[in-house]
């Protein structure tokens, strides 16, 4: 009983009923060590079973006991002990048995600190070199941006796709539902994406509910990051746009101006810290509406005079908002597509609040818009014609 009591003191999960049962069992005359020798043997096994049942919550040890409450086996390091093997265990030995794990005596392979440095930096700068020119840059890795990347990885598996995310953790506001609650509400038909990703949900008729928003976001993120043609640069800000002049189509977006987020947020506190660049054929801006860099793409276009002033999103109206966000996802200027809540910032669309279907489908539509833009650009390059013919192609 001393062993059981000692373990009980270490585990608040041991109930008083369990201890009372143990004490009653030990005080029952037929289990007294002063009785017949055979009863003493039974006592040892029952003591082993009882002690292990008390200490099991501490170590995850499973114990199989038959109807006669005689310990037949115990688990140590994932191996079953037979009754014969269990015989002769003293309380001190049993205590060691039930408190051991398969991880007690292992050690990691050796490594030098410089090796860790080179393993990280060589790959990071290799990625920077590889993606200095790419087909599509996605600015913002919230739910819309990630859905765009996922759709593009299927539509164009050979295209180079870079994602720029200003936060350390991609996913934007899709890790939770509304007001920091767990469940995520998705209006149909956006649930089709959940079926494709094998994300379980409760079907409520016109909408579905995912038990935790993080389940969707982590699943989607794992698919995106596993794609061989997609690279995520997180903790990296899209500070500005590369804008060029074309004699036929006028000004167009040719990529992203990037910097580490901590640098971007502290330009006013330090001397000038110049950025880096990623050239792209298409830039998808999905930077949302809140935060220090919310809607940064359309706000920059407005300052450049490439679009009318961005009025910002209107008040909440779920039914109007979600349809409008998907409908207005588009290539807003040559080379730049907007999706997600950045659409609302430019068009003054209502916000939809804690329902996420429009984010999914806007991102998916943006991927198809990007493919259309790439195809149009390829057609212009492969079939050089007169300026009037090219202008007609662009306007189409």
Coordinates of C-alpha atoms in Angstrom, one line a residue:
X1 CA 0.0 0.0 0.0
X2 CA 3.0 2.3 0.6
X3 CA 3.9 2.1 -3.1
X4 CA 0.3 2.8 -4.2
X5 CA 0.0 5.7 -1.8
X6 CA 3.3 7.2 -2.9
X7 CA 2.1 7.1 -6.5
X8 CA -1.3 8.5 -5.6
X9 CA 0.4 11.5 -4.0
X10 CA 2.1 12.2 -7.3
X11 CA -1.1 12.0 -9.3
X12 CA -4.1 14.1 -8.4
X13 CA -6.1 12.0 -10.9
X14 CA -6.2 9.0 -8.4
X15 CA -9.6 9.1 -6.8
X16 CA -10.4 8.5 -3.2
X17 CA -12.6 5.6 -4.2
X18 CA -9.6 3.9 -5.8
X19 CA -7.5 4.2 -2.6
X20 CA -10.3 3.1 -0.4
X21 CA -10.8 0.0 -2.6
X22 CA -7.1 -0.7 -2.4
X23 CA -7.1 -0.4 1.4
X24 CA -10.1 -2.6 1.7
X25 CA -8.5 -5.2 -0.6
X26 CA -5.4 -5.3 1.5
X27 CA -7.3 -5.6 4.8
X28 CA -9.5 -8.5 3.6
X29 CA -8.5 -11.5 5.7
X30 CA -8.4 -14.0 2.7
X31 CA -5.6 -11.9 1.2
X32 CA -3.6 -11.6 4.4
X33 CA 0.0 -12.8 4.1
X34 CA -0.6 -14.8 7.3
X35 CA -3.0 -17.2 5.6
X36 CA -2.3 -20.2 3.4
X37 CA 0.7 -20.1 1.1
X38 CA -1.5 -20.3 -2.0
X39 CA -3.4 -17.3 -0.8
X40 CA -0.1 -15.4 -0.4
X41 CA 0.7 -16.1 -4.0
X42 CA -2.7 -14.8 -5.1
X43 CA -2.1 -11.8 -2.9
X44 CA 1.1 -10.9 -4.7
X45 CA -0.6 -11.0 -8.1
X46 CA -3.5 -9.0 -6.9
X47 CA -1.2 -6.5 -5.3
X48 CA 0.6 -6.2 -8.6
X49 CA -2.6 -5.6 -10.5
X50 CA -3.9 -3.1 -8.0
X51 CA -0.6 -1.1 -7.8
X52 CA -0.3 -1.1 -11.6
X53 CA -3.9 0.1 -12.0
X54 CA -3.2 3.0 -9.7
X55 CA 0.1 3.9 -11.3
X56 CA -1.0 3.4 -14.9
X57 CA -2.3 6.9 -15.3
X58 CA 1.2 8.1 -14.6
X59 CA 3.0 6.1 -17.2
X60 CA 0.5 5.1 -19.9
X61 CA 1.0 1.4 -19.0
X62 CA -1.9 -0.9 -20.0
X63 CA -2.9 -3.8 -17.7
X64 CA -5.0 -6.7 -18.7
X65 CA -6.9 -8.4 -15.8
X66 CA -9.3 -11.3 -16.1
X67 CA -12.6 -11.8 -14.3
X68 CA -10.8 -13.3 -11.3
X69 CA -8.8 -10.0 -11.0
X70 CA -5.5 -11.9 -11.4
X71 CA -2.9 -9.9 -13.2
X72 CA -2.0 -11.8 -16.4
X73 CA 0.1 -9.3 -18.1
X74 CA 1.5 -5.8 -18.0
X75 CA 3.1 -3.6 -20.6
X76 CA 6.6 -2.4 -20.4
X77 CA 8.2 -0.6 -23.3
X78 CA 5.4 -1.9 -25.6
X79 CA 6.0 -5.6 -24.7
X80 CA 3.5 -7.8 -23.0
X81 CA 4.6 -9.6 -19.8
X82 CA 3.3 -13.1 -19.3
X83 CA 2.0 -14.4 -15.9
X84 CA 5.2 -16.4 -15.5
X85 CA 7.3 -13.3 -16.1
X86 CA 5.3 -11.3 -13.7
X87 CA 5.9 -13.8 -10.8
X88 CA 8.4 -12.7 -8.3
X89 CA 8.2 -9.0 -8.9
X90 CA 8.6 -7.1 -5.7
X91 CA 6.9 -3.8 -5.1
X92 CA 10.1 -1.9 -5.8
X93 CA 10.6 -3.8 -9.1
X94 CA 6.9 -3.1 -10.0
X95 CA 7.4 0.6 -9.3
X96 CA 10.3 0.7 -11.7
X97 CA 8.4 -1.3 -14.3
X98 CA 5.3 0.9 -14.4
X99 CA 7.3 4.2 -14.4
X100 CA 9.6 3.3 -17.4
X101 CA 9.1 4.4 -21.0
X102 CA 10.7 3.5 -24.3
X103 CA 12.4 6.9 -24.4
X104 CA 14.4 6.7 -21.1
X105 CA 17.8 5.7 -22.4
X106 CA 18.1 7.1 -25.9
X107 CA 20.3 9.8 -27.3
X108 CA 20.4 11.9 -30.4
X109 CA 22.9 11.5 -33.2
X110 CA 25.8 14.0 -32.8
X111 CA 25.9 17.2 -34.8
X112 CA 28.0 20.4 -34.9
X113 CA 26.4 23.8 -34.6
X114 CA 28.0 25.0 -37.9
X115 CA 26.3 22.0 -39.7
X116 CA 22.9 23.3 -38.5
X117 CA 23.8 26.8 -39.8
X118 CA 24.7 25.6 -43.2
X119 CA 21.7 23.2 -43.5
X120 CA 19.4 26.2 -43.0
X121 CA 21.1 29.0 -44.8
X122 CA 22.1 27.0 -47.9
X123 CA 18.6 25.9 -48.5
X124 CA 17.1 29.4 -47.8
X125 CA 19.4 31.2 -50.2
X126 CA 19.0 28.4 -52.8
X127 CA 15.2 29.0 -52.6
X128 CA 15.7 32.8 -52.9
X129 CA 17.8 32.3 -56.0
X130 CA 15.4 29.7 -57.5
X131 CA 12.3 31.9 -57.0
X132 CA 13.9 35.3 -57.9
X133 CA 11.8 34.8 -61.1
X134 CA 8.6 32.8 -60.9
X135 CA 5.3 32.4 -62.7
X136 CA 3.0 33.5 -59.8
X137 CA 3.7 35.3 -56.6
X138 CA 0.9 35.1 -54.0
X139 CA 1.1 37.9 -51.4
X140 CA -0.7 36.8 -48.3
X141 CA -1.1 33.3 -47.0
X142 CA -4.5 33.5 -45.4
X143 CA -7.4 31.2 -46.3
X144 CA -7.9 32.8 -49.8
X145 CA -4.1 32.9 -50.6
X146 CA -3.6 29.3 -49.5
X147 CA -6.7 28.1 -51.5
X148 CA -5.2 29.9 -54.5
X149 CA -1.9 28.2 -54.0
X150 CA -3.5 24.8 -53.6
X151 CA -5.6 25.2 -56.7
X152 CA -2.6 26.4 -58.7
X153 CA -0.5 23.4 -57.6
X154 CA -3.1 21.2 -59.3
X155 CA -3.8 23.4 -62.4
X156 CA -0.1 24.2 -63.1
X157 CA 2.2 21.6 -61.5
X158 CA 5.1 22.9 -63.5
X159 CA 4.7 26.5 -62.7
X160 CA 6.9 28.2 -60.0
X161 CA 4.7 29.6 -57.3
X162 CA 6.1 31.7 -54.4
X163 CA 4.0 32.7 -51.4
X164 CA 5.0 35.7 -49.4
X165 CA 3.5 35.9 -45.9
X166 CA 4.3 38.7 -43.5
X167 CA 3.5 36.6 -40.4
X168 CA 5.6 33.8 -38.9
X169 CA 2.5 31.6 -39.0
X170 CA 0.6 31.4 -42.3
X171 CA -3.1 30.9 -42.2
X172 CA -4.3 34.5 -41.4
X173 CA -7.5 34.5 -39.4
X174 CA -8.5 31.0 -40.4
X175 CA -7.1 29.3 -37.3
X176 CA -10.3 30.2 -35.4
X177 CA -13.9 31.0 -36.2
X178 CA -15.7 34.2 -35.0
X179 CA -14.8 35.9 -31.8
X180 CA -11.9 33.5 -31.0
X181 CA -14.3 30.5 -31.1
X182 CA -13.1 27.2 -32.4
X183 CA -15.8 26.1 -34.9
X184 CA -15.7 27.2 -38.6
X185 CA -18.9 27.8 -40.6
X186 CA -18.7 27.2 -44.3
X187 CA -21.7 27.9 -46.6
X188 CA -22.4 25.5 -49.4
X189 CA -21.1 24.9 -52.1
X190 CA -17.7 25.7 -50.7
X191 CA -17.9 22.5 -48.7
X192 CA -16.8 20.7 -51.9
X193 CA -13.2 21.8 -51.1
X194 CA -13.5 20.2 -47.7
X195 CA -14.6 16.9 -49.3
X196 CA -11.5 17.1 -51.6
X197 CA -9.2 17.7 -48.6
X198 CA -11.0 15.0 -46.5
X199 CA -11.7 17.5 -43.8
X200 CA -14.7 16.2 -41.7
X201 CA -17.6 18.4 -40.9
X202 CA -21.2 18.4 -39.6
X203 CA -23.8 19.0 -42.4
X204 CA -26.4 21.5 -41.3
X205 CA -28.3 21.7 -44.6
X206 CA -27.3 25.0 -46.3
X207 CA -24.0 25.1 -44.4
X208 CA -21.5 22.9 -42.7
X209 CA -19.5 23.2 -39.5
X210 CA -15.9 22.1 -39.0
X211 CA -15.3 21.3 -35.3
X212 CA -12.1 23.5 -35.3
X213 CA -11.0 26.0 -37.9
X214 CA -7.4 24.9 -37.3
X215 CA -8.3 21.4 -38.7
X216 CA -9.1 22.9 -42.1
X217 CA -6.2 25.4 -42.1
X218 CA -3.5 22.9 -41.0
X219 CA -4.8 20.3 -43.6
X220 CA -4.8 22.9 -46.4
X221 CA -1.4 24.2 -45.4
X222 CA 0.1 20.7 -45.4
X223 CA -1.1 20.1 -48.9
X224 CA 0.3 23.5 -50.2
X225 CA 3.7 23.0 -48.5
X226 CA 4.0 19.5 -49.9
X227 CA 3.6 20.6 -53.5
X228 CA 7.0 20.5 -55.2
X229 CA 6.4 23.7 -57.1
X230 CA 5.4 25.9 -54.2
X231 CA 7.7 27.8 -51.8
X232 CA 6.5 29.7 -48.8
X233 CA 8.6 32.7 -47.6
X234 CA 7.0 33.5 -44.2
X235 CA 8.0 36.4 -41.9
X236 CA 8.5 38.2 -45.2
X237 CA 6.5 41.3 -46.3
X238 CA 5.4 42.5 -49.7
X239 CA 6.6 46.1 -49.2
X240 CA 5.8 47.4 -52.7
X241 CA 5.0 46.3 -56.3
X242 CA 7.2 46.1 -59.3
X243 CA 5.4 48.2 -61.9
X244 CA 6.5 48.5 -65.5
X245 CA 5.3 50.4 -68.6
X246 CA 4.2 48.5 -71.7
X247 CA 3.7 50.5 -74.9
X248 CA 0.6 48.5 -75.8
X249 CA -1.1 47.6 -72.5
X250 CA 0.2 50.5 -70.4
X251 CA 1.4 50.0 -66.8
X252 CA 1.4 46.5 -65.4
X253 CA 2.6 44.7 -62.3
X254 CA 5.7 42.6 -62.8
X255 CA 6.4 41.3 -59.3
X256 CA 6.8 42.0 -55.6
X257 CA 9.2 44.1 -53.6
X258 CA 10.0 42.1 -50.5
X259 CA 11.7 42.6 -47.1
X260 CA 11.8 40.7 -43.8
X261 CA 8.7 41.8 -41.9
X262 CA 10.6 43.1 -38.8
X263 CA 12.6 45.4 -41.1
X264 CA 9.5 46.6 -42.9
X265 CA 7.8 47.5 -39.6
X266 CA 10.8 49.4 -38.4
X267 CA 11.8 51.6 -41.3
X268 CA 10.9 54.7 -39.2
X269 CA 13.2 53.7 -36.4
X270 CA 16.4 53.0 -38.5
X271 CA 18.2 54.3 -41.5
X272 CA 17.1 53.2 -45.0
X273 CA 17.1 49.4 -45.3
X274 CA 16.6 48.5 -49.0
X275 CA 14.4 45.6 -50.0
X276 CA 14.7 42.6 -52.3
X277 CA 12.6 41.7 -55.3
X278 CA 10.8 38.7 -56.8
X279 CA 9.9 39.1 -60.5
X280 CA 6.7 37.3 -61.6
X281 CA 4.3 37.1 -64.5
X282 CA 1.3 37.3 -62.2
X283 CA 0.9 38.6 -58.7
X284 CA -2.1 37.5 -56.6
X285 CA -2.7 39.9 -53.8
X286 CA -4.6 38.4 -50.9
X287 CA -3.5 40.5 -48.0
X288 CA -6.9 40.7 -46.3
X289 CA -8.3 43.8 -44.6
X290 CA -6.9 44.1 -41.1
X291 CA -3.4 44.5 -39.6
X292 CA -0.4 46.7 -40.5
X293 CA -0.3 45.3 -44.0
X294 CA -3.9 44.7 -44.7
X295 CA -5.1 45.3 -48.3
X296 CA -1.6 46.6 -49.1
X297 CA -1.8 45.7 -52.7
X298 CA -4.9 47.7 -53.7
X299 CA -3.9 50.6 -51.4
X300 CA -0.6 50.8 -53.3
X301 CA -2.4 50.7 -56.7
X302 CA -4.7 53.5 -55.5
X303 CA -1.7 55.7 -54.5
X304 CA -0.1 55.0 -57.9
X305 CA -3.3 56.0 -59.7
X306 CA -3.7 52.6 -61.3
X307 CA -7.2 52.1 -59.7
X308 CA -9.7 54.4 -58.2
X309 CA -9.4 55.1 -54.5
X310 CA -10.0 52.0 -52.4
X311 CA -12.9 53.0 -50.1
X312 CA -12.6 50.1 -47.7
X313 CA -15.1 47.4 -46.9
X314 CA -18.7 48.1 -46.0
X315 CA -20.6 46.9 -43.0
X316 CA -21.4 43.3 -42.4
X317 CA -23.9 41.5 -44.6
X318 CA -23.1 37.8 -45.0
X319 CA -25.5 37.0 -47.9
X320 CA -24.4 40.0 -50.0
X321 CA -20.8 39.8 -49.1
X322 CA -19.8 36.3 -50.0
X323 CA -21.4 36.3 -53.5
X324 CA -19.8 39.7 -54.2
X325 CA -16.3 38.7 -53.1
X326 CA -16.3 35.6 -55.4
X327 CA -17.9 37.5 -58.3
X328 CA -15.4 40.4 -58.1
X329 CA -12.3 38.3 -57.8
X330 CA -10.4 39.3 -60.9
X331 CA -7.3 40.7 -62.6
X332 CA -7.7 44.3 -61.5
X333 CA -4.7 45.6 -63.5
X334 CA -2.5 43.6 -66.0
X335 CA -0.4 41.2 -64.0
X336 CA -2.2 41.6 -60.7
X337 CA -5.2 39.6 -59.4
X338 CA -7.0 40.4 -56.1
X339 CA -9.0 37.9 -54.0
X340 CA -10.4 37.4 -50.5
X341 CA -11.1 40.4 -48.4
X342 CA -8.9 42.6 -50.4
X343 CA -11.7 42.6 -53.0
X344 CA -14.0 44.2 -50.4
X345 CA -11.4 46.9 -49.6
X346 CA -11.2 47.9 -53.3
X347 CA -14.9 47.6 -54.2
X348 CA -16.5 48.6 -50.9
X349 CA -18.2 45.2 -50.6
X350 CA -19.7 44.3 -47.2
X351 CA -17.7 42.2 -44.9
X352 CA -19.1 38.7 -44.2
X353 CA -17.7 38.1 -40.7
X354 CA -17.3 34.5 -39.4
X355 CA -18.2 32.5 -42.5
X356 CA -15.4 31.3 -44.7
X357 CA -16.8 29.9 -47.9
X358 CA -16.1 33.0 -50.0
X359 CA -12.5 32.9 -48.9
X360 CA -12.1 29.4 -50.2
X361 CA -13.9 30.0 -53.5
X362 CA -12.3 33.4 -54.1
X363 CA -8.9 31.9 -53.8
X364 CA -9.8 29.1 -56.1
X365 CA -11.1 31.5 -58.7
X366 CA -8.0 33.6 -58.4
X367 CA -5.9 30.6 -59.4
X368 CA -8.0 30.2 -62.6
X369 CA -7.6 34.0 -63.2
X370 CA -3.9 33.6 -62.9
X371 CA -3.8 30.7 -65.4
X372 CA -5.8 32.9 -67.8
X373 CA -3.3 35.7 -67.4
X374 CA -0.4 33.4 -68.0
X375 CA -2.0 32.0 -71.1
X376 CA -2.7 35.5 -72.4
X377 CA 0.9 36.6 -71.8
X378 CA 2.3 33.4 -73.5
X379 CA 0.0 34.0 -76.5
X380 CA 1.3 37.6 -76.8
X381 CA 4.9 36.4 -76.7
X382 CA 4.6 33.5 -79.1
X383 CA 2.6 35.4 -81.7
X384 CA 4.1 38.9 -82.3
X385 CA 1.6 40.9 -84.3
X386 CA 0.8 44.5 -84.9
X387 CA 0.3 46.8 -81.9
X388 CA -3.5 47.0 -82.7
X389 CA -3.8 43.2 -82.6
X390 CA -1.9 42.9 -79.4
X391 CA -4.1 45.6 -77.8
X392 CA -7.2 43.7 -78.9
X393 CA -5.8 40.6 -77.2
X394 CA -5.1 42.4 -74.0
X395 CA -8.6 44.0 -73.9
X396 CA -10.2 40.7 -74.5

